[in-house]
Amino acid sequence: MPMENKDFSKASVNNDRNGFADRTGSYPKQGSINSPSVNDKARGTTRVNVELGGASADIDLEIKEEPASIYPNSQVKETASGHIIETDDTPGGERVMIRHRTGSGVEMRADGTVVYGSVANTIRVTAHDEKVIVDGDGELHYNGNLKLKVSGDFDLEVGGDFNVKVEGDVDQTIKRGYKQDIGGSKEVQIIESKSETIGIDATTFIHGNNTSIIKKSNGLFVGEDQAQNIGGTLVMTAEKEITLSSKSVNIAASSLAMLGDSGTIGGTDMVYYGKTAHIPRINSTSIHATTFHGDLNGVAEKANEANKAGTAAVGPAGTGGTPTVTTATNKVTAEPTTSLLNDALENSSIGIKRVDIDTSKGLFNRLNRLDHYGGVSKTDLTTRQVRSKLRDPNNINNETFTGACIAEGILSPFFSREAILTVDRIVSNDKSLRIPSTIMGNPANPMERFIGTPNSVNKTDALPDAKFNPVFQEGSISSRTRLAEGITMATFLGGVGDPVTLTHILDDGERLNLAKQYTLHTRILKAVNSHKAVREFKDFRLQVVEGLYRPEIGEDLDVSDGINYLMSRGRAVVYELINEKGEIAVEKTFDLAVYFKDNIQFEKMILDYDNYNPDDSLNAQIIIVMPEITPPWEVIYTNKIETRYNNFSQVTNELMEALPTT
């Protein structure tokens, strides 16, 4: 008896003729109508894996491509909701996979690689001990926050170098001691200030030399005593003046020289001891000495008596006397004249040491890069950070900044090229024809195309889920504030392009406004990274590379056409689409921009290309500008689009695809 051909395209819960129909309407599944009953994954016509999305920037997952399954090597068990258990013996593609309907699961691939993927949370609890051994390298990347708590000791041993890079602050609280043993040298560079407070004592023991170089002033304040004991020579010189004052000053030396061509020495009760004085004039009311040599001007006391004797009566003759004569020393040293002192102060070994410290600011500019970069950055920059800075027109026109970046090899010399070299696809702002990625129900013709209504201005309320409404969250807004499932404020602060913190924003109201603006951007991330998102981008990850922007003290942001100004207010965010190799998917970025144009609400979307990389390679990003929220949550979406190249506008109301030229 010949088999009757059945058309299952119109299967219905009411069609239970002969008892073979599925009363639930689950079967036949989409794609299986008029097809063999063997699972399409076992036949190799369809292949699914554990959902990973893309990698993170600069992290290669090293996932190898595997051949499609060859029947009957693959055994597949798939439930009505989509759970899959697969064992595959296809040559070159041998694998075992357990996959949840959402895409989470574990997969053991042909080369022995074990892949774990979770589209939601991952929870692991170990009741006893846990040991992990990795013979190769490891990489961890958290797009949010990470908290590590150890109840006991935390021992960390590093066989090589230990490199830590922190874009924000480091805050350490240590209740007891802190000990460091360093076998080599220690270098510390601080661009701004240093403050140190010690509660009790401080001791510094230096076996070699100690040199302190201070360009400006140095102050030392001691509440009690200070002792300086020096085994060799103490040299103190000052170009202008030295002031030494105290209630009592003691200076003792076996050989003492005090020289000056003018000034005052002495006081009311001063007592002087010495051997020789070379003094042209002495002003005094009384001088006592055993012997005088030279001429005296005036009348001595005994001379007055002699005058009286001359007028007295003549008496008997007296005996002659013998005077005692003491010869005065004639020791002479160099007279400290003005010319002699000037020569000694300027040219001798005891002269003033002239101090000139970094007068050209060369050393300072090597430390603080603000002048080097034309006021744009205090620290050395990477190409990603340069790209972020160049979004502002004022920075593009800063020749000191761009010239320094080119000289350092972190910016292509062709950064000012104004037009895309090679153009491919161009899409207008009208809605595009698309194949639906999520099909409602079980229609007979699911591949029928549709076209939506054109984008238009839309005024609406953007109230988020109450669970993630920043207005209702306790405490001040921080990097840990949750904005959506799996998304915190940290997502928009720690981008790989130009990461910042919230420490410079002290006003709680300003932080709250930022958090509210970023709730609009969570929908952009969910549109690609969620397991419920469009399947076209399931092997890619949308990553924030530039979120909140913090201008340097020397930057003057353009408030009229500057993306960085909008980023500083939480309205603009820069995204990259990353593949499984950790690279930007340049071609797919254009497809994503088209998808966003048709399905996402925004104020403006910019498809942004540039050749800023030093090798002149093409970079592709998407900039989403959200409207400013009018309290409490009102927004106006205008849905404008633009294509830029090297920050020069190419077209408005159109998306233009640039092709790599290198």
Coordinates of C-alpha atoms in Angstrom, one line a residue, residues 114-599:
V114 CA 35.4 22.3 27.4
V115 CA 33.2 25.4 26.9
Y116 CA 30.9 26.6 29.6
G117 CA 28.3 29.3 28.7
S118 CA 25.6 31.0 30.7
V119 CA 23.2 33.5 29.3
A120 CA 22.2 34.6 32.9
N121 CA 23.9 34.0 36.2
T122 CA 26.5 31.4 37.1
I123 CA 26.5 30.0 40.7
R124 CA 29.1 27.6 42.0
V125 CA 29.2 26.4 45.6
T126 CA 31.8 24.0 47.0
A127 CA 31.2 22.5 50.4
H128 CA 34.8 21.5 51.0
D129 CA 38.1 22.3 49.3
E130 CA 38.6 23.4 45.7
K131 CA 41.8 23.1 43.6
V132 CA 42.4 24.5 40.2
I133 CA 45.4 23.8 38.0
V134 CA 46.0 25.6 34.7
D135 CA 49.1 24.7 32.8
G136 CA 48.8 27.5 30.3
D137 CA 47.8 31.2 30.5
G138 CA 44.6 32.7 31.9
E139 CA 42.6 35.8 31.3
L140 CA 39.6 37.2 33.3
H141 CA 37.6 40.2 32.1
Y142 CA 34.7 41.6 34.2
N143 CA 32.7 44.2 32.4
G144 CA 31.2 45.1 35.8
N145 CA 32.5 45.0 39.3
L146 CA 34.4 42.3 41.2
K147 CA 34.4 41.7 44.9
L148 CA 36.8 39.1 46.4
K149 CA 36.4 38.2 50.1
V150 CA 38.8 35.8 51.9
S151 CA 37.9 34.9 55.5
G152 CA 41.4 33.6 56.3
D153 CA 44.8 34.3 54.8
F154 CA 45.3 35.4 51.2
D155 CA 48.6 34.2 49.9
L156 CA 49.7 35.4 46.4
E157 CA 52.9 34.2 44.8
V158 CA 54.1 35.6 41.4
G159 CA 57.0 34.0 39.7
G160 CA 57.5 36.8 37.3
D161 CA 56.4 40.5 37.3
F162 CA 53.3 41.8 39.1
N163 CA 51.7 44.6 37.0
V164 CA 48.8 46.5 38.3
K165 CA 47.1 49.3 36.3
V166 CA 44.4 51.3 38.1
E167 CA 42.5 54.1 36.2
G168 CA 40.9 55.3 39.4
D169 CA 42.0 55.4 43.1
V170 CA 43.6 52.7 45.3
D171 CA 42.2 52.7 48.8
Q172 CA 43.9 50.4 51.3
T173 CA 42.8 49.9 54.9
I174 CA 45.3 47.9 57.0
K175 CA 44.5 47.4 60.7
R176 CA 47.9 46.1 61.7
G177 CA 51.3 46.1 60.1
Y178 CA 52.5 46.5 56.5
K179 CA 55.9 45.1 55.5
Q180 CA 57.8 45.2 52.3
D181 CA 61.1 43.4 51.4
I182 CA 62.5 44.7 48.1
G183 CA 65.6 43.0 46.7
G184 CA 66.2 45.6 44.1
S185 CA 65.3 49.3 43.6
K186 CA 62.0 51.1 44.2
E187 CA 60.8 54.0 42.0
V188 CA 57.7 56.1 42.7
Q189 CA 56.4 58.8 40.4
I190 CA 53.6 61.1 41.6
I191 CA 52.2 63.7 39.3
E192 CA 50.3 65.6 41.9
S193 CA 50.6 65.7 45.7
K194 CA 51.8 63.3 48.5
S195 CA 50.6 63.4 52.1
E196 CA 51.8 61.2 54.9
T197 CA 50.7 61.1 58.5
I198 CA 52.4 59.0 61.1
G199 CA 50.9 58.6 64.6
I200 CA 54.1 57.9 66.6
D201 CA 57.7 57.5 65.4
A202 CA 59.4 57.3 62.1
T203 CA 62.9 56.0 61.3
T204 CA 64.7 56.0 58.0
F205 CA 68.1 54.1 57.8
I206 CA 70.1 54.7 54.6
H207 CA 73.3 52.9 54.2
G208 CA 74.4 54.9 51.2
N209 CA 73.8 58.5 50.1
N210 CA 70.6 60.5 50.4
T211 CA 69.7 63.3 48.1
S212 CA 66.6 65.5 48.2
I213 CA 66.0 67.9 45.3
I214 CA 63.3 70.4 45.9
K215 CA 62.5 72.9 43.2
K216 CA 60.4 75.2 45.3
S217 CA 60.2 75.7 49.1
N218 CA 60.9 73.3 51.9
G219 CA 59.5 73.7 55.4
L220 CA 60.5 71.8 58.6
F221 CA 58.5 72.2 61.8
V222 CA 59.6 70.5 64.9
G223 CA 57.6 70.7 68.1
E224 CA 60.4 69.8 70.5
D225 CA 64.1 69.1 69.9
Q226 CA 66.0 68.5 66.7
A227 CA 69.5 67.0 66.6
Q228 CA 71.8 66.9 63.6
N229 CA 75.0 64.9 64.1
I230 CA 77.3 64.9 61.1
G231 CA 80.5 62.9 60.9
G232 CA 82.0 64.9 58.1
T233 CA 81.4 68.5 56.9
L234 CA 78.2 70.5 57.1
V235 CA 77.8 73.0 54.3
M236 CA 74.9 75.5 54.3
T237 CA 74.6 78.2 51.7
A238 CA 71.8 80.5 50.7
E239 CA 71.7 82.9 47.7
K240 CA 69.7 85.5 49.5
E241 CA 69.7 85.3 53.3
I242 CA 70.0 83.1 56.3
T243 CA 68.1 84.0 59.5
L244 CA 69.1 82.2 62.8
S245 CA 67.3 83.3 65.9
S246 CA 66.9 81.9 69.4
K247 CA 66.9 82.9 73.1
S248 CA 70.3 81.3 73.4
V249 CA 72.8 80.4 70.6
N250 CA 76.0 78.6 71.2
I251 CA 78.7 78.4 68.6
A252 CA 82.0 76.7 69.4
A253 CA 85.0 75.9 67.2
S254 CA 88.8 75.5 67.5
S255 CA 89.1 77.7 64.4
L256 CA 86.3 80.2 63.7
A257 CA 85.9 82.7 60.9
M258 CA 83.1 85.2 60.8
L259 CA 83.4 87.6 57.9
G260 CA 81.3 90.4 56.6
D261 CA 81.9 93.7 54.9
S262 CA 79.2 95.4 56.9
G263 CA 76.8 94.7 59.8
T264 CA 76.7 94.6 63.6
I265 CA 78.3 92.3 66.1
G266 CA 77.7 92.6 69.9
G267 CA 75.2 93.8 72.4
T268 CA 74.9 95.6 75.8
D269 CA 76.4 92.8 78.0
M270 CA 78.6 91.2 75.4
V271 CA 82.1 90.1 76.5
Y272 CA 84.9 89.7 73.9
Y273 CA 88.0 87.7 74.2
G274 CA 90.7 87.8 71.6
K275 CA 94.3 88.5 70.8
T276 CA 94.3 91.1 68.1
A277 CA 91.8 93.6 66.9
H278 CA 92.2 95.6 63.7
I279 CA 89.7 98.4 64.3
P280 CA 90.0 101.9 62.9
R281 CA 87.8 103.5 65.5
I282 CA 86.4 102.6 68.9
N283 CA 83.5 104.4 70.5
S284 CA 83.5 103.8 74.2
T285 CA 83.2 105.6 77.6
S286 CA 86.0 103.7 79.2
I287 CA 89.0 101.7 78.0
H288 CA 91.3 99.8 80.5
A289 CA 94.7 98.6 79.3
T290 CA 98.2 98.0 80.8
T291 CA 100.1 99.5 78.0
F292 CA 99.3 101.9 75.1
H293 CA 101.5 102.3 72.0
G294 CA 101.0 105.2 69.6
D295 CA 99.4 108.6 70.0
L296 CA 96.5 109.4 72.4
N297 CA 94.3 112.4 71.8
G298 CA 93.0 113.9 75.0
V299 CA 94.0 114.4 78.6
A300 CA 94.8 111.5 80.8
E301 CA 94.0 111.4 84.6
K302 CA 97.7 111.3 85.7
A303 CA 98.5 114.1 83.2
N304 CA 96.0 116.3 85.1
E305 CA 97.9 115.5 88.3
A306 CA 101.2 116.4 86.6
N307 CA 99.7 119.8 85.7
K308 CA 98.9 120.3 89.3
A309 CA 102.5 119.4 90.3
G310 CA 103.9 122.1 88.0
T311 CA 102.2 124.7 90.1
A312 CA 103.1 123.3 93.5
A313 CA 106.1 124.4 95.7
V314 CA 109.5 122.8 95.0
G315 CA 110.1 119.7 97.2
P316 CA 112.7 117.1 97.6
A317 CA 113.8 115.1 94.6
G318 CA 112.3 111.6 94.1
T319 CA 113.7 108.3 92.9
G320 CA 113.4 107.3 89.2
G321 CA 110.8 104.6 88.1
T322 CA 111.1 101.7 85.5
P323 CA 108.0 101.3 83.2
T324 CA 106.7 97.9 82.2
V325 CA 106.3 97.7 78.4
T326 CA 104.3 94.8 76.7
T327 CA 104.8 94.6 73.0
A328 CA 101.5 94.2 71.1
T329 CA 101.1 91.4 68.5
N330 CA 101.4 92.4 64.9
K331 CA 99.5 89.3 63.5
V332 CA 97.6 90.2 60.4
T333 CA 95.1 88.1 58.3
A334 CA 93.4 89.0 55.1
E335 CA 91.2 92.0 55.6
P336 CA 87.6 91.0 54.7
T337 CA 87.0 93.9 52.2
T338 CA 83.9 94.1 50.0
S339 CA 85.8 92.9 47.0
L340 CA 87.4 90.0 48.8
L341 CA 84.1 88.8 50.3
N342 CA 82.4 89.0 46.9
D343 CA 85.1 86.9 45.4
A344 CA 84.9 84.4 48.2
L345 CA 81.1 84.1 47.9
E346 CA 81.1 83.7 44.2
N347 CA 84.3 81.8 43.4
S348 CA 85.7 79.9 46.4
S349 CA 85.0 76.5 47.9
I350 CA 83.0 78.2 50.7
G351 CA 81.0 80.3 48.3
I352 CA 77.3 80.3 47.6
K353 CA 76.1 77.2 45.7
R354 CA 73.8 78.5 42.9
V355 CA 70.7 76.3 42.6
D356 CA 69.0 75.8 39.2
I357 CA 66.5 73.0 39.2
D358 CA 64.7 72.0 36.0
T359 CA 64.3 75.6 34.8
S360 CA 63.3 74.5 31.4
K361 CA 60.6 72.1 32.9
G362 CA 62.0 69.2 30.9
L363 CA 62.0 66.8 33.8
F364 CA 58.6 67.9 35.0
N365 CA 57.1 67.6 31.5
R366 CA 58.4 64.0 31.3
L367 CA 56.4 63.4 34.5
N368 CA 53.3 65.5 33.9
R369 CA 52.4 65.3 30.2
L370 CA 50.0 68.3 30.2
D371 CA 52.2 70.7 28.3
H372 CA 53.4 67.9 26.0
Y373 CA 49.9 67.0 25.0
G374 CA 48.7 70.6 24.8
G375 CA 46.7 70.5 28.0
V376 CA 44.7 67.4 27.0
S377 CA 46.3 64.8 29.3
K378 CA 48.6 64.6 32.3
T379 CA 49.5 60.9 31.6
D380 CA 50.8 59.0 28.7
L381 CA 48.1 58.0 26.2
T382 CA 47.2 54.9 24.2
T383 CA 45.7 55.0 20.7
R384 CA 42.2 54.2 22.2
Q385 CA 42.5 57.2 24.5
V386 CA 43.7 59.4 21.7
R387 CA 40.6 58.3 19.7
S388 CA 38.4 59.3 22.6
K389 CA 40.1 62.7 22.9
L390 CA 39.7 63.4 19.2
R391 CA 35.9 63.2 19.3
D392 CA 36.0 66.9 20.5
P393 CA 36.6 69.4 17.7
N394 CA 38.8 71.5 19.9
N395 CA 41.2 68.6 20.4
I396 CA 41.3 67.8 16.7
N397 CA 42.5 71.4 16.1
N398 CA 45.1 71.2 18.9
E399 CA 48.2 70.9 16.8
T400 CA 50.4 70.4 19.9
F401 CA 48.3 67.4 20.9
T402 CA 48.0 65.8 17.5
G403 CA 51.7 66.4 16.7
A404 CA 52.8 64.8 20.0
C405 CA 50.6 61.7 19.3
I406 CA 52.0 61.3 15.8
A407 CA 55.6 61.6 17.1
E408 CA 55.0 59.0 19.7
G409 CA 53.5 56.6 17.2
I410 CA 50.1 56.3 18.7
L411 CA 48.2 58.2 16.0
S412 CA 48.3 57.7 12.2
P413 CA 49.8 60.7 10.3
F414 CA 46.7 60.3 8.0
F415 CA 44.3 61.1 10.9
S416 CA 43.1 64.3 9.2
R417 CA 42.0 62.4 6.0
E418 CA 38.4 63.8 5.4
A419 CA 36.8 61.2 3.2
I420 CA 36.3 57.4 3.1
L421 CA 38.6 55.8 0.6
T422 CA 36.4 52.9 -0.4
V423 CA 32.6 52.9 0.0
D424 CA 30.3 49.9 -0.2
R425 CA 26.7 49.8 1.0
I426 CA 24.6 52.8 1.6
V427 CA 21.3 52.6 3.5
S428 CA 18.8 55.4 4.0
N429 CA 16.9 56.3 7.2
D430 CA 13.8 54.5 5.8
K431 CA 12.9 51.2 7.4
S432 CA 14.7 48.2 5.9
L433 CA 13.3 44.9 4.7
R434 CA 14.2 42.3 7.3
I435 CA 13.6 38.7 8.1
P436 CA 12.0 38.5 11.6
S437 CA 14.4 36.9 14.0
T438 CA 11.8 36.0 16.6
I439 CA 8.7 34.4 15.0
M440 CA 5.5 34.5 17.0
G441 CA 3.5 31.3 16.9
N442 CA 4.0 28.5 14.3
P443 CA 3.0 30.1 11.0
A444 CA 3.1 28.2 7.7
N445 CA 5.3 30.7 6.0
P446 CA 7.7 32.2 8.6
M447 CA 10.2 33.5 6.1
E448 CA 7.8 36.1 4.7
R449 CA 9.6 39.5 4.8
F450 CA 8.1 42.6 6.4
I451 CA 8.8 46.3 6.3
G452 CA 8.1 48.6 9.2
T453 CA 7.0 52.2 9.3
P454 CA 9.6 54.9 8.8
N455 CA 11.4 56.3 11.9
S456 CA 9.8 59.4 13.3
V457 CA 10.0 61.7 16.3
N458 CA 8.6 59.9 19.3
K459 CA 7.8 61.5 22.7
T460 CA 7.4 59.0 25.5
D461 CA 8.1 58.1 29.1
A462 CA 11.2 55.9 29.5
L463 CA 10.4 54.7 33.0
P464 CA 12.7 51.7 33.8
D465 CA 11.8 48.5 35.8
A466 CA 11.2 49.6 39.4
K467 CA 13.8 47.0 40.5
F468 CA 16.5 49.0 38.6
N469 CA 15.2 52.5 38.9
P470 CA 18.1 54.5 40.4
V471 CA 15.7 56.8 42.1
F472 CA 14.6 54.0 44.4
Q473 CA 18.0 52.5 45.1
E474 CA 19.5 53.1 48.6
G475 CA 22.7 55.1 49.1
S476 CA 24.6 57.3 46.7
I477 CA 25.0 56.3 43.1
S478 CA 28.3 54.3 42.7
S479 CA 29.9 52.0 40.2
R480 CA 27.9 49.1 41.8
T481 CA 24.5 50.7 41.2
R482 CA 22.4 48.3 39.1
L483 CA 20.8 49.6 36.0
A484 CA 19.5 46.4 34.5
E485 CA 19.9 42.7 34.8
G486 CA 23.6 42.1 34.6
I487 CA 24.5 45.8 34.0
T488 CA 25.8 48.2 36.6
M489 CA 27.2 51.8 36.4
A490 CA 30.6 50.2 36.1
T491 CA 29.7 49.1 32.6
F492 CA 29.7 52.8 31.5
L493 CA 32.7 53.8 33.5
G494 CA 35.4 51.2 32.9
G495 CA 35.3 51.0 29.1
V496 CA 38.5 49.8 27.5
G497 CA 38.8 53.0 25.5
D498 CA 39.0 55.7 28.2
P499 CA 38.0 54.4 31.6
V500 CA 37.1 56.8 34.5
T501 CA 35.6 56.8 37.9
L502 CA 32.8 58.8 39.7
T503 CA 35.2 60.3 42.3
H504 CA 35.2 63.7 40.6
I505 CA 31.4 64.0 40.8
L506 CA 30.6 65.0 44.3
D507 CA 27.0 66.1 43.8
D508 CA 24.5 63.3 44.4
G509 CA 21.9 64.8 42.1
E510 CA 24.4 64.9 39.2
R511 CA 25.3 61.2 39.8
L512 CA 21.6 60.3 39.9
N513 CA 21.0 62.1 36.5
L514 CA 23.9 60.1 35.0
A515 CA 22.4 56.8 36.2
K516 CA 19.1 57.7 34.8
Q517 CA 20.6 58.5 31.4
Y518 CA 22.5 55.2 31.4
T519 CA 19.3 53.3 31.9
L520 CA 18.4 54.3 28.4
H521 CA 21.7 52.8 27.1
T522 CA 21.1 49.4 28.8
R523 CA 18.5 48.7 26.1
I524 CA 21.2 49.1 23.5
L525 CA 23.4 46.4 25.2
K526 CA 20.4 44.1 25.7
A527 CA 19.5 44.3 22.1
V528 CA 22.7 42.4 21.2
N529 CA 24.0 40.6 24.3
S530 CA 20.8 39.1 25.7
H531 CA 20.0 35.5 24.8
K532 CA 16.6 36.8 23.7
A533 CA 18.2 39.2 21.2
V534 CA 18.3 38.9 17.4
R535 CA 20.2 35.8 16.4
E536 CA 22.0 37.6 13.6
F537 CA 24.6 38.8 16.2
K538 CA 24.6 35.8 18.5
D539 CA 28.4 35.2 17.9
F540 CA 29.2 38.8 18.8
R541 CA 29.4 41.0 21.9
L542 CA 28.5 44.6 22.1
Q543 CA 30.9 46.3 24.4
V544 CA 31.1 49.8 25.9
V545 CA 34.5 51.3 25.0
E546 CA 33.8 54.9 26.0
G547 CA 31.2 55.9 28.5
L548 CA 31.5 58.7 31.0
Y549 CA 34.0 61.3 29.8
R550 CA 36.1 63.3 32.3
P551 CA 37.9 66.3 30.7
E552 CA 41.4 67.2 31.8
I553 CA 42.0 70.6 33.4
G554 CA 43.4 71.9 30.1
E555 CA 40.5 70.7 27.9
D556 CA 37.8 73.1 26.7
L557 CA 35.0 70.9 25.5
D558 CA 32.9 72.0 22.5
V559 CA 29.3 72.1 23.8
S560 CA 27.8 72.6 20.3
D561 CA 29.1 69.6 18.4
G562 CA 31.3 67.7 20.8
I563 CA 30.5 64.1 21.5
N564 CA 32.7 64.2 24.6
Y565 CA 30.5 66.9 26.1
L566 CA 27.5 64.6 25.7
M567 CA 29.5 61.7 27.2
S568 CA 30.3 63.8 30.2
R569 CA 26.5 64.1 30.8
G570 CA 25.8 60.5 30.3
R571 CA 23.9 61.0 27.0
A572 CA 26.4 59.6 24.5
V573 CA 28.1 56.2 24.6
V574 CA 30.6 54.6 22.2
Y575 CA 30.2 50.9 21.4
E576 CA 32.2 48.3 19.6
L577 CA 31.0 44.9 18.2
I578 CA 33.5 42.3 19.2
N579 CA 33.9 38.8 17.6
E580 CA 35.1 35.6 19.2
K581 CA 38.7 36.6 18.5
G582 CA 38.4 39.8 20.5
E583 CA 38.6 41.9 17.4
I584 CA 36.2 44.6 16.1
A585 CA 33.8 43.1 13.5
V586 CA 34.1 45.9 11.1
E587 CA 31.7 44.6 8.4
K588 CA 29.2 43.4 10.9
T589 CA 29.2 46.8 12.6
F590 CA 27.5 48.2 9.6
D591 CA 24.8 45.5 9.8
L592 CA 24.3 46.3 13.5
A593 CA 23.9 50.0 12.7
V594 CA 21.2 49.1 10.2
Y595 CA 19.5 46.9 12.7
F596 CA 19.6 49.7 15.3
K597 CA 18.2 52.1 12.8
D598 CA 15.1 49.9 12.3
N599 CA 14.6 48.7 15.9

